[in-house]
Amino acid sequence: MELILGSFGNVLTFQNLTFMFIAMTLGMVAGALPGFSATMAVALLVPFTFTMSPTSGLVTIGALYAAAIYGGSFSAILLNTPGTPSSIGTCFDGYPMAKNGRGEEALYTASFASGIGGIIGTIILIAFALPLATWSLQFGPPEFFWTAIFGLTIISSLSTKSVLKGFTAGFIGVVIGMIGLSPIGGDVRFDFGISNLQGGVEMVSVLIGFFCIPEMLKLASNPRQEHMKVGTISGSRESIVKAFWNVFAHWGNIIRSSVLGALVGILPGAGGNIANLVAYNEAKRAAKDPETFGKGNPQGVVATETANNAVVESAMVPLLALGIPGSPPAAIIYGALLLQGINPGPELFTKNAEITYAFMTSFFVVNIFMVIIGIMAGKYIFKFVTSIPTRVLIPSILLLTIVGSFAIRNNIMDTILMLGSGLLGYILNELDFDSGALVLGLILGPIAEKGFVQGIILGNQISTETPWIIFFTRPICLVLIAMSLLSACWPLFQAYRRKKKAAAAGGAA
Amino acid sequence: MLIKKLLLALAAVSFLVAPASAADFPSAPVTYMIPFNAGGESDIFARAQQPLLEKALGQSVVITYLVGGGGAVGWKELIRNKPDGYYTAGFNLPHVILQPLQRKKAGYTTDQIKPVMLFMSTPNALVVPKDSPYKTLDDLLKAAKEKPGSVVLGGSGSQTANHLGVVRLNKMAGVNISYIPGTGTGDMISALLGKHVNGLMTYTTVAKNYANDVRTLAVATPERLAVLPDVPTFRELGYDLLEGAYRGLAVPPGTPDDVVQKLYEACKQVNNDPEFKQKMDNMGFFLVDMDPAESVKFINELTPIYKGILEELKK
């Protein structure tokens, strides 16, 4: 405890606060621009931190990372384009809210939700880093396979219109994810003889394609229509108050989403991209009014934004406790630690405890700052975006998507794929196929494949004749299988309940 | 008159655009492209080199990333760039040998990668969890012999130095150890610490950085390592296994030799910096010094060996 309190002193120096403030501003901008991911922002910042003390360097990187994840919500809400893969789910309700004239409220809701999600994530990080890290080691390849399968079953409740279309979209996503180098085996497949496709399909550029381009095309096809209603809700202050209650009157959602986010974030290889969708789905499933989700229910925004900001801190758990970088930004921080002469792992809690605790507690400060900056800036961002006429907005955004999709890997193939998936996304959208389901397939397909192939080889330890039984013999696997079955059959169960209710109502009448 | 002026202007512009003369190389910033993710071994090493390299070259060094295809996407881009020494990239062995052998369209061929220097290696190391029943390499091989296939070792990926190390060890010892490829060195560490795999054929960096959690049974170097003095080499134990990954800097084919030489000297100067060497030793990176000609020779020597192993793997 003393260490924690003492570390506040180490964090709250004028120099650190200045660095953090600058990093957060940059992070929010990077997060908000589609195509500039949190990982990239962190990679760009790291060289500057070499000249700082280890503590200052780490808190600056942490601030940037958290702010970038939060910044992703801006473009999700205002442009239907997840700024980072962690805010895919924020589009589902954030953008409809904005369209209905509640854009400002949605922005503030995301601010409060991000802040509280981050703070709960920080508490989890400080209190449970070691036991949680040990728990995460229980997840081997078979467990990852089932986790990915469980993730895919979310499609059944995510796709409201048609489960069949949802799973078809998910399947298309899995197939797109197969292009390029296979995760295991190192073979190149489905590259159609184009050597640039060896690198596979970059998820962020596909995200931009599937979410942003169809929306821009829709807007362009109806140029007289306003981008979103402005000013139908009176004043910013009222929006702030509403947003505050959207978040803080729903502790069930906050706790559930941030705990889910933290759990997913701890697993190496999984991150905000999965966590926000799982949290969204669970919020919807728990809600009394699931049919309002996807039409501008603020609880959707609360769920995704709490979850993805809880991931930021929990992703640090394996890094700090075990020295295993579990996510791309954590890998960069791992490198930065090594270059600072600090050995990630148990030493962080003994020899370098002062630095480590300062890093962890700095997330409290970051998340509080984030809410304040978000609320102050939200008004101007909202006014700015909504004041741009559609005929200027569409080409500007399209230009941004091209620059952004190229910038991710400096690969022109990514831009071509972005435009291609934009077109495909537009067609699929018109046919009521769910982009969310497709993206879920794209994210989870490779994780499932890797878990499956590695798991089969691992099964040799148990039995060289029937190695596949490893998928059914481990306790966590069994739990995950049960969860998958439950999740896949949920809509059936719900339909049954609705029918019964209708029958009861009919009987009464 | 006007034409003359225009021509002069054009000449001036082209001079500005292409500072190609070797004598004043480098007169503009040098790009150092990493074909792997930020945070990996190649990136960490390049980041440590960067400030010293800038001092040695007297120009800024810009690190960029072009990730994909296990490095192939980046190397394809490298060979397409102007051969003037201003576009350089990190390159790895055995990757640049194996990929063109194995893929129909890797986008580059091994001889198109013009080496400036091979400056660092991470030899293979066989590690097991600290509390593993396998106390020595013999224990592990004995278990593998008793139940063929049941001992599982993880490693950094398919057709990497780790993978080849397991394949070669299997052949030398007449055993059948299963190999699980991961997606990078870090990927399999959690599988080791969680005891999902029996051990890892990994790099010395892991043996060094996770010394509290692992026991290193053997290293694939000619002699024992100063940083791991108690660990025997495979050779000592009767298996002539020398295997590891090498990293270096390369330029597009056709880059003038005097430019390459200048880059080589700068890299060499970085390697000779005592503080840099100390830091890299501590991380388990081994500095080597192969000049452009030696690097080419080394690659040419390795190629038939890897070709043979690949044939073997296909069977």
mmCIF file of C-alpha atoms in Angstrom, chain A residues 121 265 381 500:
data_model
loop_
_atom_site.group_PDB
_atom_site.id
_atom_site.type_symbol
_atom_site.label_atom_id
_atom_site.label_comp_id
_atom_site.label_asym_id
_atom_site.label_seq_id
_atom_site.Cartn_x
_atom_site.Cartn_y
_atom_site.Cartn_z
ATOM 1 C CA GLY A 121 -8.786 -2.186 -15.111
ATOM 2 C CA GLY A 265 -7.009 -8.587 -22.108
ATOM 3 C CA ILE A 381 -14.922 17.753 -32.083
ATOM 4 C CA LYS A 500 -44.281 -18.938 -24.562
#
